[in-house]
């Protein structure tokens, strides 16, 4: 009887050991599978400017050896311009415990900020991080957010408008009222234009559905239209440029991608380069070389001249030879 009890106890112990070994090995394998870092990328919507930023991020990660599915997992999500989608995706990134979260455009970063104060967040193109309430100081963010600003070179853009449009004295600005970055840029351009003795007409939209009516009214009152870095207007740039062209009015956008969609000209930031800078922040965080709290926001210093000769011909506008030569050197002419 004693031998039977001993044998039974031995078998139970052996079974327990085997079960423990099975589960321990399984969990160890799972841990091994989860050791690669995860990067969550939240893009506000699809349009050329934001798509170029995302491409710049991807290419920079690859350049530094981070290959999706091999040694990094990239969770890319597009909110399609929907606020509820932004919130849902941000919460999902937190649940997935991503190592770095990237927000492409201001609303994306704001949503990620509301979802977590612990996971490092990298801003991909936020014009005015302080003004938008995302960070308290551009030089010393102090929290879990840093990244890249897409503040356009406004003086250079105004100078370009003055060179291209003879006797310019009235400028129209169209922007989305709910877009913090666009609002900030609108205010700065308005102030700059007034300092240069110009009259400024400002019109806002709530969504792209407002664009036709608002743009039609605005283009009847001004000599040219300026568009700040505005995701909603960018998504309707082809419509805006066609409306303006009917009034023989040129549109000067902040981003080079918007010139390709019908804008006349800009001295704008390269959206792809913005993405590259954003990707560099992500890489340094993954490598443990960067802390968001002490890393200053990156401000792009150099704008790129881009001219749309096709649109210029449509509007009967002749670019100054000096601008054409400058643009030709860098291949920034749309013909």
Short mmCIF file of C-alpha atoms in Angstrom, two decimals:
data_model
loop_
_atom_site.label_atom_id
_atom_site.label_comp_id
_atom_site.label_asym_id
_atom_site.label_seq_id
_atom_site.Cartn_x
_atom_site.Cartn_y
_atom_site.Cartn_z
CA UNK A 1 0.00 0.00 0.00
CA UNK A 2 2.84 2.36 0.91
CA UNK A 3 4.61 1.53 -2.33
CA UNK A 4 1.42 2.32 -4.24
CA UNK A 5 1.07 5.71 -2.51
CA UNK A 6 4.72 6.51 -3.20
CA UNK A 7 4.35 5.55 -6.84
CA UNK A 8 1.21 7.69 -7.10
CA UNK A 9 2.92 10.66 -5.48
CA UNK A 10 5.89 10.27 -7.84
CA UNK A 11 3.61 10.18 -10.87
CA UNK A 12 1.73 13.28 -9.69
CA UNK A 13 4.99 15.13 -9.13
CA UNK A 14 6.27 14.09 -12.54
CA UNK A 15 3.04 15.20 -14.20
CA UNK A 16 3.21 18.54 -12.42
CA UNK A 17 6.81 18.98 -13.54
CA UNK A 18 5.94 18.20 -17.16
CA UNK A 19 2.98 20.58 -17.11
CA UNK A 20 5.10 23.32 -15.57
CA UNK A 21 7.87 22.74 -18.13
CA UNK A 22 5.37 22.89 -20.99
CA UNK A 23 3.84 26.17 -19.91
CA UNK A 24 7.18 27.72 -18.97
CA UNK A 25 8.65 26.81 -22.37
CA UNK A 26 5.54 28.13 -24.10
CA UNK A 27 5.70 31.43 -22.23
CA UNK A 28 9.44 31.67 -22.93
CA UNK A 29 8.82 31.17 -26.64
CA UNK A 30 6.09 33.81 -26.49
CA UNK A 31 8.47 36.18 -24.76
CA UNK A 32 11.04 35.56 -27.48
CA UNK A 33 8.45 36.37 -30.13
CA UNK A 34 7.53 39.59 -28.36
CA UNK A 35 11.06 40.90 -27.90
CA UNK A 36 11.07 42.85 -31.18
CA UNK A 37 10.03 46.48 -30.64
CA UNK A 38 6.64 47.74 -31.76
CA UNK A 39 6.07 51.12 -33.37
CA UNK A 40 2.53 52.44 -33.70
CA UNK A 41 2.00 54.99 -36.48
CA UNK A 42 -1.25 56.95 -36.44
CA UNK A 43 -1.97 59.01 -39.57
CA UNK A 44 -4.86 61.46 -39.57
CA UNK A 45 -6.01 60.85 -43.15
CA UNK A 46 -4.79 60.04 -46.64
CA UNK A 47 -3.43 62.83 -48.84
CA UNK A 48 -0.05 63.31 -50.54
CA UNK A 49 1.59 65.41 -47.81
CA UNK A 50 0.85 63.01 -44.96
CA UNK A 51 1.58 59.98 -47.14
CA UNK A 52 5.02 61.42 -47.89
CA UNK A 53 5.70 61.90 -44.19
CA UNK A 54 4.83 58.26 -43.55
CA UNK A 55 7.10 57.16 -46.41
CA UNK A 56 9.94 59.18 -44.95
CA UNK A 57 9.47 57.46 -41.59
CA UNK A 58 9.43 53.98 -43.16
CA UNK A 59 12.51 54.63 -45.30
CA UNK A 60 14.46 56.00 -42.35
CA UNK A 61 13.67 52.98 -40.19
CA UNK A 62 14.82 50.70 -43.02
CA UNK A 63 17.98 52.79 -43.47
CA UNK A 64 18.88 52.09 -39.85
CA UNK A 65 18.18 48.38 -40.20
CA UNK A 66 14.65 48.23 -38.79
CA UNK A 67 12.71 45.92 -41.13
CA UNK A 68 9.00 45.50 -40.49
CA UNK A 69 8.18 41.90 -39.54
CA UNK A 70 11.82 40.99 -39.02
CA UNK A 71 13.24 43.04 -36.15
CA UNK A 72 10.47 45.59 -35.65
CA UNK A 73 6.70 45.50 -35.86
CA UNK A 74 5.11 48.60 -37.39
CA UNK A 75 1.42 49.03 -36.65
CA UNK A 76 0.24 51.59 -39.20
CA UNK A 77 -3.30 52.93 -38.81
CA UNK A 78 -5.15 55.59 -40.81
CA UNK A 79 -7.96 57.37 -38.98
CA UNK A 80 -9.53 58.61 -42.24
CA UNK A 81 -10.09 62.03 -40.68
CA UNK A 82 -12.46 60.63 -38.04
CA UNK A 83 -12.06 61.73 -34.41
CA UNK A 84 -13.59 58.55 -33.00
CA UNK A 85 -11.12 56.51 -35.05
CA UNK A 86 -8.27 58.56 -33.61
CA UNK A 87 -9.39 57.76 -30.06
CA UNK A 88 -9.95 54.07 -30.76
CA UNK A 89 -6.58 53.58 -32.46
CA UNK A 90 -4.73 55.52 -29.74
CA UNK A 91 -6.25 53.30 -27.05
CA UNK A 92 -5.36 50.21 -29.08
CA UNK A 93 -1.71 51.30 -29.27
CA UNK A 94 -1.68 51.60 -25.48
CA UNK A 95 -3.26 48.16 -25.06
CA UNK A 96 -0.71 46.73 -27.49
CA UNK A 97 2.01 48.37 -25.39
CA UNK A 98 3.88 49.81 -28.37
CA UNK A 99 7.41 50.97 -27.64
CA UNK A 100 6.97 54.21 -29.59
CA UNK A 101 3.83 55.91 -30.91
CA UNK A 102 4.05 58.29 -33.88
CA UNK A 103 1.37 60.85 -34.66
CA UNK A 104 1.26 62.19 -38.22
CA UNK A 105 -0.51 65.59 -38.00
CA UNK A 106 -1.59 67.54 -34.93
CA UNK A 107 -4.94 65.78 -34.20
CA UNK A 108 -3.17 62.41 -34.21
CA UNK A 109 -0.61 63.58 -31.65
CA UNK A 110 -3.31 65.18 -29.50
CA UNK A 111 -5.22 61.89 -29.47
CA UNK A 112 -2.13 59.90 -28.51
CA UNK A 113 -1.35 62.42 -25.77
CA UNK A 114 -4.82 61.91 -24.30
CA UNK A 115 -4.33 58.13 -24.36
CA UNK A 116 -0.97 57.82 -22.60
CA UNK A 117 1.53 59.76 -20.54
CA UNK A 118 4.07 56.92 -20.42
CA UNK A 119 4.66 55.61 -23.94
CA UNK A 120 7.11 57.81 -25.92
CA UNK A 121 5.25 59.81 -28.57
CA UNK A 122 6.96 61.31 -31.63
CA UNK A 123 5.26 64.19 -33.43
CA UNK A 124 5.31 63.90 -37.20
CA UNK A 125 4.62 67.42 -38.47
CA UNK A 126 3.00 69.57 -35.78
CA UNK A 127 3.28 73.24 -36.69
CA UNK A 128 2.97 74.78 -33.22
CA UNK A 129 3.44 72.16 -30.47
CA UNK A 130 3.30 74.73 -27.67
CA UNK A 131 0.32 76.60 -29.08
CA UNK A 132 -1.57 73.35 -29.57
CA UNK A 133 -1.02 72.47 -25.90
CA UNK A 134 0.91 69.32 -26.76
CA UNK A 135 4.10 70.29 -24.92
CA UNK A 136 4.98 73.12 -22.59
CA UNK A 137 8.37 74.02 -24.06
CA UNK A 138 9.85 73.34 -27.51
CA UNK A 139 13.41 73.15 -26.16
CA UNK A 140 12.63 71.04 -23.09
CA UNK A 141 9.34 69.17 -23.66
CA UNK A 142 9.47 67.68 -20.16
CA UNK A 143 7.11 64.75 -20.80
CA UNK A 144 6.65 61.80 -23.12
CA UNK A 145 6.42 63.80 -26.36
CA UNK A 146 8.95 65.28 -28.79
CA UNK A 147 9.33 65.24 -32.57
CA UNK A 148 9.21 67.50 -35.61
CA UNK A 149 7.51 70.80 -36.41
CA UNK A 150 6.36 71.64 -39.94
CA UNK A 151 6.30 75.39 -39.38
CA UNK A 152 6.56 76.86 -42.87
CA UNK A 153 9.00 79.67 -43.79
CA UNK A 154 6.27 82.32 -43.86
CA UNK A 155 8.43 85.32 -44.78
CA UNK A 156 9.89 83.48 -47.77
CA UNK A 157 6.39 82.48 -48.85
CA UNK A 158 5.08 86.04 -48.63
CA UNK A 159 8.11 87.34 -50.54
CA UNK A 160 7.37 84.76 -53.25
CA UNK A 161 3.77 85.93 -53.57
CA UNK A 162 4.93 89.53 -53.95
CA UNK A 163 7.40 88.55 -56.68
CA UNK A 164 4.85 86.55 -58.68
CA UNK A 165 1.69 88.68 -58.31
CA UNK A 166 2.20 92.30 -59.49
CA UNK A 167 1.03 95.06 -57.12
CA UNK A 168 -0.16 92.57 -54.54
CA UNK A 169 -2.14 94.28 -51.78
CA UNK A 170 -4.96 91.89 -50.84
CA UNK A 171 -4.37 88.30 -49.70
CA UNK A 172 -6.97 85.69 -48.85
CA UNK A 173 -6.28 82.92 -46.33
CA UNK A 174 -8.38 79.78 -46.13
CA UNK A 175 -7.98 77.29 -43.29
CA UNK A 176 -9.81 74.73 -41.13
CA UNK A 177 -11.02 76.25 -37.87
CA UNK A 178 -10.55 73.02 -35.86
CA UNK A 179 -6.96 72.53 -37.02
CA UNK A 180 -4.68 74.00 -34.35
CA UNK A 181 -1.62 74.03 -36.59
CA UNK A 182 -3.43 75.68 -39.49
CA UNK A 183 -4.94 78.27 -37.14
CA UNK A 184 -1.54 79.13 -35.70
CA UNK A 185 -0.02 79.53 -39.16
CA UNK A 186 -2.97 81.60 -40.36
CA UNK A 187 -2.51 84.07 -37.50
CA UNK A 188 1.21 84.42 -38.16
CA UNK A 189 0.77 84.97 -41.89
CA UNK A 190 -2.05 87.44 -41.28
CA UNK A 191 0.16 89.47 -38.95
CA UNK A 192 3.12 89.32 -41.34
CA UNK A 193 1.05 90.43 -44.32
CA UNK A 194 -0.43 93.35 -42.39
CA UNK A 195 3.06 94.40 -41.32
CA UNK A 196 3.85 94.56 -45.04
CA UNK A 197 0.93 96.92 -45.60
CA UNK A 198 -1.45 94.37 -47.08
CA UNK A 199 -5.12 93.75 -46.54
CA UNK A 200 -6.01 90.21 -45.43
CA UNK A 201 -9.31 88.38 -45.90
CA UNK A 202 -9.63 85.25 -43.76
CA UNK A 203 -12.12 82.44 -44.37
CA UNK A 204 -12.46 79.19 -42.44
CA UNK A 205 -14.08 75.84 -43.13
CA UNK A 206 -15.27 73.09 -40.79
CA UNK A 207 -14.86 70.27 -43.29
CA UNK A 208 -13.98 69.74 -46.95
CA UNK A 209 -17.72 69.92 -47.70
CA UNK A 210 -17.56 73.68 -47.00
CA UNK A 211 -14.69 74.27 -49.39
CA UNK A 212 -16.57 75.06 -52.59
CA UNK A 213 -18.88 77.68 -51.10
CA UNK A 214 -16.25 79.34 -48.93
CA UNK A 215 -13.56 79.34 -51.63
CA UNK A 216 -15.94 80.75 -54.24
CA UNK A 217 -16.80 83.68 -51.98
CA UNK A 218 -13.19 84.31 -50.93
CA UNK A 219 -11.70 84.32 -54.44
CA UNK A 220 -14.06 87.12 -55.47
CA UNK A 221 -12.51 89.48 -52.90
CA UNK A 222 -8.74 88.91 -53.14
CA UNK A 223 -5.79 88.92 -55.54
CA UNK A 224 -4.35 85.62 -54.35
CA UNK A 225 -5.08 82.87 -51.81
CA UNK A 226 -2.68 81.47 -49.22
CA UNK A 227 -3.20 78.02 -47.69
CA UNK A 228 -1.35 77.13 -44.48
CA UNK A 229 -0.31 73.60 -43.59
CA UNK A 230 -3.88 72.35 -43.35
CA UNK A 231 -4.79 68.68 -43.78
CA UNK A 232 -8.45 69.24 -44.63
CA UNK A 233 -7.76 71.89 -47.26
CA UNK A 234 -4.92 69.77 -48.62
CA UNK A 235 -7.33 66.90 -49.19
CA UNK A 236 -9.46 69.26 -51.31
CA UNK A 237 -6.60 71.13 -52.95
CA UNK A 238 -7.57 70.18 -56.52
CA UNK A 239 -11.07 71.56 -55.94
CA UNK A 240 -9.75 74.77 -54.39
CA UNK A 241 -7.30 75.42 -57.21
CA UNK A 242 -9.98 74.87 -59.87
CA UNK A 243 -12.37 77.27 -58.12
CA UNK A 244 -9.63 79.91 -57.83
CA UNK A 245 -8.61 79.45 -61.47
CA UNK A 246 -12.13 80.35 -62.60
CA UNK A 247 -11.56 83.75 -61.01
CA UNK A 248 -8.01 83.87 -62.42
CA UNK A 249 -6.68 83.70 -58.85
CA UNK A 250 -3.49 81.87 -57.90
CA UNK A 251 -3.24 79.67 -54.80
CA UNK A 252 0.01 79.68 -52.84
CA UNK A 253 0.08 76.70 -50.45
CA UNK A 254 2.49 76.06 -47.59
CA UNK A 255 3.46 72.53 -48.67
CA UNK A 256 5.18 71.43 -51.87
CA UNK A 257 2.76 68.51 -52.27
CA UNK A 258 -0.10 71.00 -52.59
CA UNK A 259 1.65 72.70 -55.53
CA UNK A 260 1.49 69.35 -57.32
CA UNK A 261 -2.27 69.35 -56.69
CA UNK A 262 -2.85 72.73 -58.36
CA UNK A 263 -1.08 75.35 -56.27
CA UNK A 264 0.92 77.93 -58.24
CA UNK A 265 4.12 78.07 -56.21
CA UNK A 266 5.65 77.82 -52.76
CA UNK A 267 8.80 77.92 -50.74
CA UNK A 268 7.75 74.95 -48.70
CA UNK A 269 9.07 72.18 -46.55
CA UNK A 270 9.62 68.75 -48.04
CA UNK A 271 7.07 66.43 -46.44
CA UNK A 272 9.36 63.48 -47.14
CA UNK A 273 12.21 65.19 -45.27
CA UNK A 274 9.82 65.86 -42.37
CA UNK A 275 9.16 62.13 -42.31
CA UNK A 276 12.87 61.38 -42.34
CA UNK A 277 13.45 63.64 -39.34
CA UNK A 278 10.50 62.03 -37.56
CA UNK A 279 11.96 58.59 -38.28
CA UNK A 280 15.31 59.63 -36.83
CA UNK A 281 13.61 60.50 -33.54
CA UNK A 282 11.95 57.05 -33.53
CA UNK A 283 15.25 55.29 -34.21
CA UNK A 284 17.08 57.10 -31.42
CA UNK A 285 14.30 56.27 -28.95
CA UNK A 286 14.38 52.59 -29.94
CA UNK A 287 18.16 52.59 -29.51
CA UNK A 288 17.89 54.17 -26.08
CA UNK A 289 19.78 57.27 -27.23
CA UNK A 290 16.92 59.76 -26.85
CA UNK A 291 14.58 60.75 -24.03
CA UNK A 292 11.46 62.65 -25.00
CA UNK A 293 11.53 64.86 -21.91
CA UNK A 294 14.94 66.35 -22.73
CA UNK A 295 14.97 66.25 -26.54
CA UNK A 296 14.12 69.58 -28.23
CA UNK A 297 11.55 69.69 -31.01
CA UNK A 298 13.18 69.63 -34.46
CA UNK A 299 12.40 72.66 -36.62
CA UNK A 300 13.14 72.39 -40.33
CA UNK A 301 15.22 75.36 -41.44
CA UNK A 302 15.24 75.13 -45.22
CA UNK A 303 12.35 75.61 -47.61
CA UNK A 304 12.25 74.34 -51.20
CA UNK A 305 11.12 76.49 -54.12
CA UNK A 306 8.53 74.77 -56.31
CA UNK A 307 6.81 76.29 -59.34
CA UNK A 308 3.82 75.00 -61.29
CA UNK A 309 4.31 76.24 -64.85
CA UNK A 310 1.23 74.39 -66.02
CA UNK A 311 -0.94 76.40 -63.64
CA UNK A 312 0.96 79.62 -64.44
CA UNK A 313 0.05 79.25 -68.13
CA UNK A 314 -3.56 78.63 -67.21
CA UNK A 315 -3.59 81.85 -65.17
CA UNK A 316 -1.51 83.84 -67.71
CA UNK A 317 1.18 84.42 -65.11
CA UNK A 318 4.85 84.78 -66.04
CA UNK A 319 7.34 83.68 -63.39
CA UNK A 320 10.38 85.97 -63.02
CA UNK A 321 13.45 84.49 -64.75
CA UNK A 322 15.37 84.46 -61.46
CA UNK A 323 12.77 82.15 -59.87
CA UNK A 324 12.70 79.84 -62.88
CA UNK A 325 16.49 79.49 -62.88
CA UNK A 326 16.52 78.79 -59.15
CA UNK A 327 13.81 76.16 -59.49
CA UNK A 328 15.42 74.54 -62.51
CA UNK A 329 18.64 73.93 -60.61
CA UNK A 330 16.78 71.64 -58.21
CA UNK A 331 14.24 70.23 -60.63
CA UNK A 332 11.32 71.76 -58.76
CA UNK A 333 9.20 72.80 -61.74
CA UNK A 334 5.91 71.19 -62.71
CA UNK A 335 5.39 71.48 -66.46
#
